[in-house]
Amino acid sequence: MYHIAASTTHILTMTASADDEYVQLLAELSQYNMLLEQLQSTLAEGFINLGRANFHNKDSLRGRYGADYYDESFTGLFTAAIDKDNHVSKVAIPEPVQESSDEKSGAAKDDEKTTRQRKDKSVKSKEKPKNKDPIMMFAAGFSVPSSLRESQRNFKSSTAVMFDLINCRSDILKRIEQLKAE
């Protein structure tokens, strides 16, 4: 009789720990579902705002905002990186280092000094920083409708949700594999 009671207690403790694992899995599934709903709403709002911007731009010579409209000079501000645990994170793309006119070698500066004495000293080469906002390719950003800016904001915020969604899915799959192994 004692042997049966001891094994029953062991089974109960095993099921309690397994229940905790299943409760954690359900919590992760709930979070995954919430992230899916959040992604759906941000993408829907982004496309609605893009439709509004296209409606306001209907009389333009270039037509609708989309793949035919932009000039493909924008390369992006970040990439996605995957670590050893299959978690995705956002990584900023480093800006290329440009040598300014002030950072030239000493010999080159001496050679230019005589030439510069002949020229006006106030004239300097001004390097404009590249604008990293892709919305600037649409009419230089001056006449862009506010709905297009809101659409951009919606799509930018959806990338963070996508990363969270991918990471949550990875955690769920790991937990399922652990539960199958037990």
PDB file of C-alpha atoms in Angstrom, residues 79-90:
ATOM      1  CA  THR A  79      18.628  44.761 -41.072  1.00  0.00           C
ATOM      2  CA  ALA A  80      17.541  41.770 -39.073  1.00  0.00           C
ATOM      3  CA  ALA A  81      20.085  39.633 -37.232  1.00  0.00           C
ATOM      4  CA  ILE A  82      19.455  36.102 -35.974  1.00  0.00           C
ATOM      5  CA  ASP A  83      21.420  34.894 -32.961  1.00  0.00           C
ATOM      6  CA  LYS A  84      22.255  31.315 -31.954  1.00  0.00           C
ATOM      7  CA  ASP A  85      18.935  30.951 -30.093  1.00  0.00           C
ATOM      8  CA  ASN A  86      17.033  31.890 -33.280  1.00  0.00           C
ATOM      9  CA  HIS A  87      15.988  35.226 -31.813  1.00  0.00           C
ATOM     10  CA  VAL A  88      15.676  38.048 -34.305  1.00  0.00           C
ATOM     11  CA  SER A  89      16.862  41.549 -33.493  1.00  0.00           C
ATOM     12  CA  LYS A  90      17.066  44.832 -35.347  1.00  0.00           C
TER      13      LYS A  90
END
